[in-house]
PDB file of C-alpha atoms in Angstrom:
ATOM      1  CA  UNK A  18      10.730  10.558  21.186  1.00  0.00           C
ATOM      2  CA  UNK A  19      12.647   7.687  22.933  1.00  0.00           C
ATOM      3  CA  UNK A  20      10.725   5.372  21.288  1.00  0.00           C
ATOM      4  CA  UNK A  21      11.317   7.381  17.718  1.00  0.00           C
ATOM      5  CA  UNK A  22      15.693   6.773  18.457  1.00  0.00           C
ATOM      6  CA  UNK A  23      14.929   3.336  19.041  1.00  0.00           C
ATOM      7  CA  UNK A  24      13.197   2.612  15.914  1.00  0.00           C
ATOM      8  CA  UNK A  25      15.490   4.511  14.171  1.00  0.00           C
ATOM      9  CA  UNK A  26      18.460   2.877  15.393  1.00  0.00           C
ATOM     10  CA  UNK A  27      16.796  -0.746  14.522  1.00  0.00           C
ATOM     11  CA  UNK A  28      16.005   0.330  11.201  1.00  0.00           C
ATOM     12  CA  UNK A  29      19.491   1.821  10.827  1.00  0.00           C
ATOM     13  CA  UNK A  30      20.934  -2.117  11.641  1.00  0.00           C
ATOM     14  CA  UNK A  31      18.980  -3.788   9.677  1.00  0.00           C
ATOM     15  CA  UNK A  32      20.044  -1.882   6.672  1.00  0.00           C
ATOM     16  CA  UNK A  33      23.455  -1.447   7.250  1.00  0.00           C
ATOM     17  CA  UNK A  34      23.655  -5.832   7.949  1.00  0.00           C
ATOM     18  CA  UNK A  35      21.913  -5.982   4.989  1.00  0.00           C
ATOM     19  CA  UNK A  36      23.787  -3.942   2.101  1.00  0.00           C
ATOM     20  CA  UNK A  37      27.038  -3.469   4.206  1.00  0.00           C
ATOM     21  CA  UNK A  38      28.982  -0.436   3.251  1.00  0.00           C
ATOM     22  CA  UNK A  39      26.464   1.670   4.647  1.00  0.00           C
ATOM     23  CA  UNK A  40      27.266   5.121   6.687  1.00  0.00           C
ATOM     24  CA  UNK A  41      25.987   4.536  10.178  1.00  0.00           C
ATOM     25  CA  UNK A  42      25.426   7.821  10.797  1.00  0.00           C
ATOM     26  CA  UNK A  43      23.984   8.982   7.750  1.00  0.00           C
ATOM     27  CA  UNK A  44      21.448   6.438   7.496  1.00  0.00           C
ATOM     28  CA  UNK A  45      20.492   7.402  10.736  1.00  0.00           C
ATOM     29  CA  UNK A  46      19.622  10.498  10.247  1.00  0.00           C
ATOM     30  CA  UNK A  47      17.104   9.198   7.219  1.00  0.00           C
ATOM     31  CA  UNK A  48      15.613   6.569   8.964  1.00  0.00           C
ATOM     32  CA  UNK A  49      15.156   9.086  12.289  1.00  0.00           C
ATOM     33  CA  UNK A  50      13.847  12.086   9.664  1.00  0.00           C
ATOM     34  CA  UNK A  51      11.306   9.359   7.612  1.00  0.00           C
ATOM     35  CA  UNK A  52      10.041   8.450  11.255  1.00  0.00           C
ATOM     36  CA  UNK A  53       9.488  11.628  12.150  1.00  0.00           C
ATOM     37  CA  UNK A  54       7.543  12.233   8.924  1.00  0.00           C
ATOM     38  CA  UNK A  55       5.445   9.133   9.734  1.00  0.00           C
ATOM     39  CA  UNK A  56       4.485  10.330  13.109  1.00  0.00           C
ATOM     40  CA  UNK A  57       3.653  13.702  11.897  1.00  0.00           C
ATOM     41  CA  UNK A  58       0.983  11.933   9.485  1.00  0.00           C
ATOM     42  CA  UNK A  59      -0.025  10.191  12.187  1.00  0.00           C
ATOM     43  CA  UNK A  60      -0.968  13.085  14.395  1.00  0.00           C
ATOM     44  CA  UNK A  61      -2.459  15.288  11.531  1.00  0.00           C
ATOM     45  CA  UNK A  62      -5.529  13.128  11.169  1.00  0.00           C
ATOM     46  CA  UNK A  63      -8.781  14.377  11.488  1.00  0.00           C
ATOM     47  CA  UNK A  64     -10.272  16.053  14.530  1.00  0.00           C
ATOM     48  CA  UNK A  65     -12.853  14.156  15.509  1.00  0.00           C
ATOM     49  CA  UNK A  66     -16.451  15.282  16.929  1.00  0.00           C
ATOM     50  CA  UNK A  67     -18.233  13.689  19.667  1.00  0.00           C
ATOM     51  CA  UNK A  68     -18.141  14.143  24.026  1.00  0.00           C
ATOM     52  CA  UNK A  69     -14.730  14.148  25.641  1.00  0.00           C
ATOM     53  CA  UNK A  70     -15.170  10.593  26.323  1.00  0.00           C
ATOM     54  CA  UNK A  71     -16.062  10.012  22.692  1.00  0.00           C
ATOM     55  CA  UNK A  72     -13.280  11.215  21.415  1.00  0.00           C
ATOM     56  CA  UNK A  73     -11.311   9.532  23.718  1.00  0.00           C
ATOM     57  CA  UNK A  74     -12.429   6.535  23.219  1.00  0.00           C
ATOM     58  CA  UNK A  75     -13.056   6.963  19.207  1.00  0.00           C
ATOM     59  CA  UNK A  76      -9.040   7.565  19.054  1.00  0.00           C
ATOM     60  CA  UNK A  77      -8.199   4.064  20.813  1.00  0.00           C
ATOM     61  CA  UNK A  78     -10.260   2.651  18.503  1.00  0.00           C
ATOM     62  CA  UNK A  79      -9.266   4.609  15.512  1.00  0.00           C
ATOM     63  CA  UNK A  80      -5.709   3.318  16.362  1.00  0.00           C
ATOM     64  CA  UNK A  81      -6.538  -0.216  16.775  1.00  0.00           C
ATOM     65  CA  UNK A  82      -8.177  -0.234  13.384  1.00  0.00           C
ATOM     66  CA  UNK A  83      -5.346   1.127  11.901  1.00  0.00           C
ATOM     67  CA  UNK A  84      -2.784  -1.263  13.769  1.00  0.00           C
ATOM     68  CA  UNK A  85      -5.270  -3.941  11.840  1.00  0.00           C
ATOM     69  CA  UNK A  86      -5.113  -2.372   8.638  1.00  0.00           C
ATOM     70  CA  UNK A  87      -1.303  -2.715   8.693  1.00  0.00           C
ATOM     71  CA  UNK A  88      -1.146  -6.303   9.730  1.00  0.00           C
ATOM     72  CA  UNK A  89      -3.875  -7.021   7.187  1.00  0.00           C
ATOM     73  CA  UNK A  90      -1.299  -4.975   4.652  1.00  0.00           C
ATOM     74  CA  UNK A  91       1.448  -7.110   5.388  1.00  0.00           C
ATOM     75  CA  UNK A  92      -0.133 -10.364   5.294  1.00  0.00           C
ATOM     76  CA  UNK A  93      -1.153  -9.767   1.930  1.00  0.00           C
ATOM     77  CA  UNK A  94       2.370  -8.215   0.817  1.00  0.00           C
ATOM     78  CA  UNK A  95       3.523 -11.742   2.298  1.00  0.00           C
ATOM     79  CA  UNK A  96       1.194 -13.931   0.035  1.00  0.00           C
ATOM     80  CA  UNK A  97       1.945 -11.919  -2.689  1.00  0.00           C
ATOM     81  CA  UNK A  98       5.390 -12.182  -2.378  1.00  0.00           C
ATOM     82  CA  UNK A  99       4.907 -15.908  -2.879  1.00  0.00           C
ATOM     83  CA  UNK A 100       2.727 -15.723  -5.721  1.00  0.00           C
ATOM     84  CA  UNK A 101       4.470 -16.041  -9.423  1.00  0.00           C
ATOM     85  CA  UNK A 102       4.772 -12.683 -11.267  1.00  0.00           C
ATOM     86  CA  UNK A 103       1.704 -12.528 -13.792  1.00  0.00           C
ATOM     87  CA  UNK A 104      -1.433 -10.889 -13.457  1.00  0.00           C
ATOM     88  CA  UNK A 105      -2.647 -12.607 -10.375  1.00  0.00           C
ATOM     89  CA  UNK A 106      -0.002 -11.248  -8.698  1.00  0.00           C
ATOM     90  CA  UNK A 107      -0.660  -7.702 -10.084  1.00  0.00           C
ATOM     91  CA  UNK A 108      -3.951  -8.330  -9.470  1.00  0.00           C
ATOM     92  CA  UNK A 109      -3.797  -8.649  -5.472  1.00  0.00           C
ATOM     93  CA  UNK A 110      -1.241  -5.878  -5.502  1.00  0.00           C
ATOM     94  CA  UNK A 111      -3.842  -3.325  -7.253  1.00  0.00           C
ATOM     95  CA  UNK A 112      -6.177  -5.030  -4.221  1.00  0.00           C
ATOM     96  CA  UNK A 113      -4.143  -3.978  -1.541  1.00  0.00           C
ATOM     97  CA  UNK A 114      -3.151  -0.700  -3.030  1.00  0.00           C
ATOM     98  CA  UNK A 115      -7.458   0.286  -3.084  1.00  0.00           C
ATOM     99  CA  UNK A 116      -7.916  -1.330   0.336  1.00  0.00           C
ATOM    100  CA  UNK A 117      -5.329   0.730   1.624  1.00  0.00           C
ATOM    101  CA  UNK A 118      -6.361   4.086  -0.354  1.00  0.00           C
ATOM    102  CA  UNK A 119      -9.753   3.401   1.081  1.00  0.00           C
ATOM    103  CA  UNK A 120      -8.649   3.513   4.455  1.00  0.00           C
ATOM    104  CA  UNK A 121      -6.964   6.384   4.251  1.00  0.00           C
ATOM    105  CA  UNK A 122      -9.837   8.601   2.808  1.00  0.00           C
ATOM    106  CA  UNK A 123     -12.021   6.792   5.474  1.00  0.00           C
ATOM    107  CA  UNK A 124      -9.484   7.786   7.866  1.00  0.00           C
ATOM    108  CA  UNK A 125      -9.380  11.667   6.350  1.00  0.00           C
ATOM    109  CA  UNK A 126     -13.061  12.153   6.074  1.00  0.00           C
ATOM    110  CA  UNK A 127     -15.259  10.130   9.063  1.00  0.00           C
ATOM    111  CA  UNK A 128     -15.210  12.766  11.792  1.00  0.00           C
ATOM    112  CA  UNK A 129     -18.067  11.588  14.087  1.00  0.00           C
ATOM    113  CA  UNK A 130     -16.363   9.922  17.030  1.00  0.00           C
ATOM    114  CA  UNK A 131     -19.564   7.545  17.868  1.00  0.00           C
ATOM    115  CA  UNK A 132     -18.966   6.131  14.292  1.00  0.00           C
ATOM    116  CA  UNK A 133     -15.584   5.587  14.587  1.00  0.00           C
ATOM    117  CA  UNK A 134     -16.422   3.622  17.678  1.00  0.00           C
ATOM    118  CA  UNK A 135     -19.266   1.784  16.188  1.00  0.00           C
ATOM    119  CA  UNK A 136     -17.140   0.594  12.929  1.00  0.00           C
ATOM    120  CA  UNK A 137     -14.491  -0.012  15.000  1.00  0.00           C
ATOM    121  CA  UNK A 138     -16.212  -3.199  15.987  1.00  0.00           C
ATOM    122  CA  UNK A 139     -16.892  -4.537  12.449  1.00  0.00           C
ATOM    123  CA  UNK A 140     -13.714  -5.702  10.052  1.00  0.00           C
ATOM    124  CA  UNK A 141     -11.850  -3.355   7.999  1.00  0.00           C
ATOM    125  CA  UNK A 142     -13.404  -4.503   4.462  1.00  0.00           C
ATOM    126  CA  UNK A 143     -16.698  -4.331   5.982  1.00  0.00           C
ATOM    127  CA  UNK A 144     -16.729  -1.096   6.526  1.00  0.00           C
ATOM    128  CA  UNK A 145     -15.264   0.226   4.272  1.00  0.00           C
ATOM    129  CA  UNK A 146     -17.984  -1.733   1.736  1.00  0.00           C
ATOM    130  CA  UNK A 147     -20.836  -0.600   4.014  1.00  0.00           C
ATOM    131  CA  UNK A 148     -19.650   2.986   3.940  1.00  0.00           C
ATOM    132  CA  UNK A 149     -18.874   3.458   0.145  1.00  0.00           C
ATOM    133  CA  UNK A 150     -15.401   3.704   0.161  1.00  0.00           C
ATOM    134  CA  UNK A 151     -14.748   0.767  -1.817  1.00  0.00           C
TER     135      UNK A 151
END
């Protein structure tokens, strides 16, 4: 929950430096509620099956996948940021939006904890090819 203040607060200053006649407080309280939201999404994914150590382990790996996932979502908002408006552009934006849809339904529906440890291993794309998703 520390953590959760923290973020909050950092958010809050980088939006009130950037547009100014912003109210401290009430921003705040949006960026701490839209936090909170995120973490409860976060903790409502799906049980997963599998030995106590499976599971275990199958969640560190579930979370390093999806750390990946986001720093593979922001490269590509990054290059396309730089990219000319046009369909290319619109193009790799439609990209990222399946990639990231795919995830999520992987995400919602994979359940067996020795998978989840198994995939975890391969590169996002790749599994989510392998597996149907995409």
């Amino acid at each position: 929950m520390k953590n959760l203040f923290a973020q909050a607060h950092k958010m809050t200053r980088e939006i009130v430096n950037t547009y100014g006649d912003v109210d401290y407080k009430v921003q705040f309280g949006f960026c701490l509620a839209y936090l909170q939201k995120e973490e409860e999404e976060k903790m409502q994914m799906t049980q997963l099956k599998g030995t106590e150590k499976q599971v275990a382990y199958a969640e560190k790996c579930r979370e390093k996948m999806i750390a990946k996932m986001e720093k593979e979502v922001k490269e590509q908002q990054a290059r396309i940021s730089r990219l000319p408006e046009g369909n290319a552009k619109a193009s790799r934006v439609q990209k990222v939006e399946i990639l990231t849809k795919a995830f999520e339904k992987f995400l919602e529906t994979e359940t067996n904890a020795g998978n989840i440890i198994h995939w975890s291993q391969f590169g996002i794309l790749a599994v989510l090819e392998n597996q149907k998703y995409i």
